Amino acid sequence: PAPSYIPLPYPDETTPLNKLLITICEKRSLPATEYSLFDGGTQSELDMDLPVGTGLGIIRLVRKPDAAGIALQATAPQSQVGSGSPSLARARASIRSSKSDSKGSINSVQRNASGPLFFLTPAVAAQYKTFPVVKVNKYGVKQFRIMGIDATSITNFKSALDAEDPDGQASEDDSGGGSLRRDSRAKAFLSMRGLRRSPSTTGKGEANTKRPSRPIEDILEVAYDFSRKANAFSIRYKDKEIHYESKLADEIVAKIEMLLQMRKNPTISVV
């Protein structure tokens, strides 16, 4: 099977974008002449002679419209280069195709093949950052959480968004509130069976999860779970596997994978 990430040297800030384009396409066995780099903010095509360190926050790798009409997108959040530290370019591309249904509307079909590219230095991967996620338990009940990740641990706290998607929108299979109704019925069933536990609270009165923090060293694997959903992923610990969904799944998986690589290779510095 193909690896879940592609090792790439972090480009020097003076590297021109056309060289970065060629490097990415070579790694993914793509014809560079059929692709171009776009500014993720303005959605405008970039000048390929510009250096990588122009201050771009998001760069998208897009297949040109005249090339079979398929767009391959790659996202690279702005990162801080740390003292020559090595890094990984996380690779999972989203190939999107469109087709019309019987009513003539357009349905987007996303096929995840090789991925958004996240250029992460060890220093950036180790920085604490929070992400809105949905935790899916073994009964299919969705629990909204705020996941915090740093160099040593993953924290998991209850979200204030108890009745809405933390992504800010319902997914296609959740339209009409059906998912929330199913969750309510499931919670009621678990309560009757005595399987639900009341959340503990901190001294500040904030609700915690049953185990709000787990060390990175206990993680065996982080992986996408496309069989469930395009934005689904799972974290396998030594004692259990936990399933999540998040609009930021790509960045979460990239960050955790980088931290795991850093633990396997202690020579990687975070300064």
Tab-separated table of C-alpha atoms in Angstrom:
chain	number	residue	atom	x	y	z
A	1	PRO	CA	0.000	0.000	0.000
A	2	ALA	CA	1.043	3.614	-0.581
A	3	PRO	CA	2.538	5.405	2.450
A	4	SER	CA	0.277	7.799	4.334
A	5	TYR	CA	2.849	10.582	4.082
A	6	ILE	CA	5.594	11.685	1.738
A	7	PRO	CA	8.996	12.704	3.212
A	8	LEU	CA	10.205	15.935	1.585
A	9	PRO	CA	12.919	18.399	2.570
A	10	TYR	CA	11.406	21.706	3.665
A	11	PRO	CA	12.037	24.120	0.772
A	12	ASP	CA	14.378	27.027	1.350
A	13	GLU	CA	12.510	30.354	1.481
A	14	THR	CA	14.321	31.454	-1.676
A	15	THR	CA	13.190	28.376	-3.643
A	16	PRO	CA	11.035	29.502	-6.605
A	17	LEU	CA	7.488	28.167	-6.743
A	18	ASN	CA	8.095	26.526	-10.124
A	19	LYS	CA	10.760	24.307	-8.518
A	20	LEU	CA	8.375	23.458	-5.658
A	21	LEU	CA	5.696	22.546	-8.227
A	22	ILE	CA	8.079	20.185	-10.022
A	23	THR	CA	9.152	18.570	-6.729
A	24	ILE	CA	5.557	17.947	-5.612
A	25	CYS	CA	4.511	16.549	-8.996
A	26	GLU	CA	7.539	14.245	-9.163
A	27	LYS	CA	6.720	12.855	-5.707
A	28	ARG	CA	3.122	12.160	-6.756
A	29	SER	CA	3.987	10.969	-10.308
A	30	LEU	CA	1.973	13.834	-11.797
A	31	PRO	CA	2.730	15.716	-15.040
A	32	ALA	CA	3.912	19.146	-13.865
A	33	THR	CA	2.820	20.756	-17.140
A	34	GLU	CA	-0.822	19.997	-16.287
A	35	TYR	CA	-0.749	21.662	-12.851
A	36	SER	CA	-0.293	25.108	-11.384
A	37	LEU	CA	-0.065	26.679	-7.908
A	38	PHE	CA	-2.815	29.015	-6.671
A	39	ASP	CA	-3.038	31.359	-3.686
A	40	GLY	CA	-5.441	29.681	-1.262
A	41	GLY	CA	-6.734	33.037	-0.044
A	42	THR	CA	-7.358	34.927	-3.285
A	43	GLN	CA	-7.798	31.785	-5.440
A	44	SER	CA	-5.608	33.451	-8.080
A	45	GLU	CA	-2.795	31.726	-9.959
A	46	LEU	CA	0.638	32.456	-8.523
A	47	ASP	CA	3.662	33.797	-10.334
A	48	MET	CA	5.877	30.720	-10.579
A	49	ASP	CA	9.000	32.891	-10.317
A	50	LEU	CA	8.051	34.013	-6.784
A	51	PRO	CA	10.051	32.468	-3.905
A	52	VAL	CA	8.357	30.108	-1.444
A	53	GLY	CA	8.938	32.549	1.422
A	54	THR	CA	6.667	35.262	0.001
A	55	GLY	CA	4.389	35.038	3.033
A	56	LEU	CA	1.786	32.751	1.481
A	57	GLY	CA	-0.408	31.037	4.059
A	58	ILE	CA	-2.144	28.456	1.848
A	59	ILE	CA	-0.964	27.154	-1.501
A	60	ARG	CA	-3.238	25.035	-3.686
A	61	LEU	CA	-2.001	22.633	-6.333
A	62	VAL	CA	-4.686	22.725	-9.030
A	63	ARG	CA	-4.953	20.764	-12.225
A	64	LYS	CA	-5.566	23.069	-15.170
A	65	PRO	CA	-9.183	23.170	-16.476
A	66	ASP	CA	-8.209	21.857	-19.905
A	67	ALA	CA	-6.733	18.706	-18.338
A	68	ALA	CA	-9.793	16.426	-18.099
A	69	GLY	CA	-11.603	18.816	-15.762
A	70	ILE	CA	-10.320	17.219	-12.557
A	71	ALA	CA	-8.903	19.416	-9.795
A	72	LEU	CA	-6.316	18.113	-7.379
A	73	GLN	CA	-5.984	20.415	-4.384
A	74	ALA	CA	-3.071	20.658	-1.986
A	75	THR	CA	-3.068	22.814	1.140
A	76	ALA	CA	0.059	24.001	2.928
A	77	PRO	CA	-0.530	26.097	6.088
A	78	GLN	CA	2.192	28.706	6.676
A	79	SER	CA	4.892	27.277	8.934
A	80	GLN	CA	7.940	28.557	10.731
A	81	VAL	CA	11.304	27.209	9.639
A	82	GLY	CA	13.374	26.156	12.637
A	83	SER	CA	17.202	26.157	12.521
A	84	GLY	CA	17.551	23.798	9.589
A	85	SER	CA	15.258	21.226	11.204
A	86	PRO	CA	13.967	18.475	8.900
A	87	SER	CA	10.286	18.218	8.172
A	88	LEU	CA	7.624	16.144	6.503
A	89	ALA	CA	5.242	17.133	3.781
A	90	ARG	CA	1.982	15.420	4.634
A	91	ALA	CA	0.387	14.153	1.469
A	92	ARG	CA	-3.196	13.193	0.845
A	93	ALA	CA	-4.800	14.758	-2.193
A	94	SER	CA	-8.477	15.296	-2.798
A	95	ILE	CA	-9.462	14.587	-6.360
A	96	ARG	CA	-12.874	16.040	-6.962
A	97	SER	CA	-15.114	15.214	-9.876
A	98	SER	CA	-18.622	16.465	-10.522
A	99	LYS	CA	-21.630	14.896	-12.123
A	100	SER	CA	-25.240	15.961	-12.669
A	101	ASP	CA	-28.098	14.088	-11.047
A	102	SER	CA	-31.499	13.462	-12.628
A	103	LYS	CA	-32.671	16.944	-11.593
A	104	GLY	CA	-29.708	18.611	-13.255
A	105	SER	CA	-28.022	19.783	-10.063
A	106	ILE	CA	-24.327	19.200	-9.457
A	107	ASN	CA	-23.206	16.645	-6.874
A	108	SER	CA	-19.565	16.786	-5.805
A	109	VAL	CA	-17.963	13.386	-5.375
A	110	GLN	CA	-14.711	13.501	-3.416
A	111	ARG	CA	-12.194	10.713	-3.915
A	112	ASN	CA	-9.259	10.927	-1.540
A	113	ALA	CA	-6.167	9.753	-3.334
A	114	SER	CA	-2.991	11.517	-2.452
A	115	GLY	CA	-3.605	14.699	-0.495
A	116	PRO	CA	-3.320	18.226	0.863
A	117	LEU	CA	0.352	18.890	1.551
A	118	PHE	CA	1.224	20.244	4.976
A	119	PHE	CA	4.769	21.543	5.285
A	120	LEU	CA	5.504	21.129	8.997
A	121	THR	CA	8.750	21.829	10.802
A	122	PRO	CA	9.264	20.052	14.150
A	123	ALA	CA	8.866	23.403	15.927
A	124	VAL	CA	5.453	24.014	14.359
A	125	ALA	CA	4.288	20.431	14.980
A	126	ALA	CA	5.215	20.752	18.670
A	127	GLN	CA	3.267	23.985	19.188
A	128	TYR	CA	0.000	23.622	21.113
A	129	LYS	CA	-3.055	24.009	18.896
A	130	THR	CA	-6.742	23.202	19.349
A	131	PHE	CA	-9.145	21.691	16.825
A	132	PRO	CA	-12.951	21.242	16.867
A	133	VAL	CA	-13.722	17.540	16.403
A	134	VAL	CA	-16.600	15.094	16.696
A	135	LYS	CA	-15.834	11.960	18.674
A	136	VAL	CA	-17.851	8.924	17.550
A	137	ASN	CA	-18.208	6.225	20.195
A	138	LYS	CA	-18.835	2.521	19.623
A	139	TYR	CA	-22.610	3.075	19.712
A	140	GLY	CA	-22.420	5.674	16.945
A	141	VAL	CA	-23.150	8.547	19.319
A	142	LYS	CA	-21.467	11.786	18.246
A	143	GLN	CA	-19.845	13.817	21.009
A	144	PHE	CA	-18.499	17.289	20.278
A	145	ARG	CA	-14.984	17.878	21.581
A	146	ILE	CA	-12.103	20.337	21.480
A	147	MET	CA	-8.875	18.442	20.807
A	148	GLY	CA	-5.618	20.074	21.890
A	149	ILE	CA	-2.306	18.749	20.572
A	150	ASP	CA	1.246	19.599	21.628
A	151	ALA	CA	4.618	17.831	21.666
A	152	THR	CA	3.794	15.541	24.600
A	153	SER	CA	0.047	14.961	24.804
A	154	ILE	CA	-3.429	15.149	23.312
A	155	THR	CA	-6.103	16.828	25.437
A	156	ASN	CA	-9.781	16.207	24.865
A	157	PHE	CA	-12.394	18.543	26.367
A	158	LYS	CA	-16.123	18.869	25.956
A	159	SER	CA	-17.201	21.511	23.473
A	160	ALA	CA	-19.853	24.136	24.139
A	161	LEU	CA	-21.346	23.128	20.779
A	162	ASP	CA	-23.695	20.467	22.111
A	163	ALA	CA	-26.332	20.800	19.414
A	164	GLU	CA	-24.467	21.910	16.315
A	165	ASP	CA	-21.660	20.740	14.090
A	166	PRO	CA	-18.319	22.297	15.162
A	167	ASP	CA	-17.536	22.652	11.482
A	168	GLY	CA	-20.414	25.119	11.314
A	169	GLN	CA	-22.490	23.110	8.878
A	170	ALA	CA	-24.299	19.802	8.645
A	171	SER	CA	-22.869	17.136	6.404
A	172	GLU	CA	-24.975	15.647	3.621
A	173	ASP	CA	-26.042	12.630	5.656
A	174	ASP	CA	-26.782	14.877	8.665
A	175	SER	CA	-29.126	17.271	6.839
A	176	GLY	CA	-32.473	17.918	8.480
A	177	GLY	CA	-31.110	17.151	11.944
A	178	GLY	CA	-31.488	13.409	11.446
A	179	SER	CA	-28.109	12.665	12.967
A	180	LEU	CA	-28.847	14.716	16.070
A	181	ARG	CA	-32.179	12.948	16.509
A	182	ARG	CA	-30.411	9.585	16.193
A	183	ASP	CA	-27.830	10.725	18.734
A	184	SER	CA	-30.579	11.781	21.163
A	185	ARG	CA	-32.275	8.404	20.881
A	186	ALA	CA	-28.953	6.624	21.371
A	187	LYS	CA	-28.141	8.718	24.448
A	188	ALA	CA	-31.575	7.980	25.907
A	189	PHE	CA	-31.039	4.255	25.319
A	190	LEU	CA	-27.619	4.329	26.977
A	191	SER	CA	-29.026	6.242	29.947
A	192	MET	CA	-31.720	3.595	30.441
A	193	ARG	CA	-29.077	0.878	30.287
A	194	GLY	CA	-26.934	2.716	32.813
A	195	LEU	CA	-24.063	2.968	30.357
A	196	ARG	CA	-23.666	6.733	30.358
A	197	ARG	CA	-21.563	8.390	33.034
A	198	SER	CA	-21.991	11.899	34.318
A	199	PRO	CA	-19.091	14.147	33.327
A	200	SER	CA	-16.681	15.149	36.037
A	201	THR	CA	-15.892	18.804	36.525
A	202	THR	CA	-12.776	20.781	37.217
A	203	GLY	CA	-12.454	23.296	40.007
A	204	LYS	CA	-13.635	25.927	37.539
A	205	GLY	CA	-16.824	24.028	36.874
A	206	GLU	CA	-15.900	23.059	33.319
A	207	ALA	CA	-17.041	19.651	32.140
A	208	ASN	CA	-14.258	17.179	31.366
A	209	THR	CA	-14.217	13.937	29.430
A	210	LYS	CA	-13.564	10.661	31.260
A	211	ARG	CA	-9.884	10.832	30.280
A	212	PRO	CA	-9.056	14.385	29.175
A	213	SER	CA	-5.383	13.800	28.363
A	214	ARG	CA	-3.331	11.047	26.739
A	215	PRO	CA	0.441	11.063	26.097
A	216	ILE	CA	1.684	11.073	22.510
A	217	GLU	CA	3.960	8.137	23.392
A	218	ASP	CA	0.865	5.943	23.875
A	219	ILE	CA	-0.221	6.423	20.242
A	220	LEU	CA	0.462	3.448	17.990
A	221	GLU	CA	-1.073	4.869	14.819
A	222	VAL	CA	-3.168	7.694	13.401
A	223	ALA	CA	-5.011	7.029	10.145
A	224	TYR	CA	-7.859	8.198	7.938
A	225	ASP	CA	-11.088	6.206	7.978
A	226	PHE	CA	-12.577	6.819	4.532
A	227	SER	CA	-14.913	3.849	4.930
A	228	ARG	CA	-16.929	5.994	7.353
A	229	LYS	CA	-16.568	9.511	5.978
A	230	ALA	CA	-14.198	11.685	3.930
A	231	ASN	CA	-13.220	13.698	7.030
A	232	ALA	CA	-13.050	10.731	9.429
A	233	PHE	CA	-9.892	9.542	11.150
A	234	SER	CA	-8.925	7.353	14.083
A	235	ILE	CA	-6.204	7.388	16.735
A	236	ARG	CA	-5.078	3.955	17.937
A	237	TYR	CA	-3.620	3.946	21.439
A	238	LYS	CA	-2.065	1.041	23.328
A	239	ASP	CA	-5.357	0.316	25.073
A	240	LYS	CA	-8.066	1.457	22.628
A	241	GLU	CA	-8.917	3.034	19.290
A	242	ILE	CA	-10.884	6.303	19.158
A	243	HIS	CA	-12.784	7.515	16.087
A	244	TYR	CA	-13.214	11.166	15.142
A	245	GLU	CA	-14.564	13.416	12.403
A	246	SER	CA	-13.326	16.924	11.681
A	247	LYS	CA	-13.182	19.435	8.871
A	248	LEU	CA	-9.514	19.829	9.885
A	249	ALA	CA	-8.754	16.089	9.746
A	250	ASP	CA	-5.881	16.602	7.293
A	251	GLU	CA	-4.029	19.012	9.570
A	252	ILE	CA	-4.696	16.921	12.694
A	253	VAL	CA	-3.375	13.723	11.096
A	254	ALA	CA	-0.362	15.582	9.675
A	255	LYS	CA	0.495	17.085	13.069
A	256	ILE	CA	0.223	13.785	14.951
A	257	GLU	CA	2.209	11.885	12.318
A	258	MET	CA	4.994	14.448	12.545
A	259	LEU	CA	5.057	14.129	16.353
A	260	LEU	CA	5.241	10.333	16.054
A	261	GLN	CA	8.146	10.645	13.608
A	262	MET	CA	9.907	12.975	16.048
A	263	ARG	CA	9.549	10.419	18.853
A	264	LYS	CA	10.961	7.658	16.646
A	265	ASN	CA	13.898	9.859	15.701
A	266	PRO	CA	15.156	11.723	18.813
A	267	THR	CA	17.770	13.538	16.716
A	268	ILE	CA	15.027	15.741	15.242
A	269	SER	CA	15.187	19.066	17.064
A	270	VAL	CA	12.216	21.322	17.794
A	271	VAL	CA	14.314	24.484	18.030
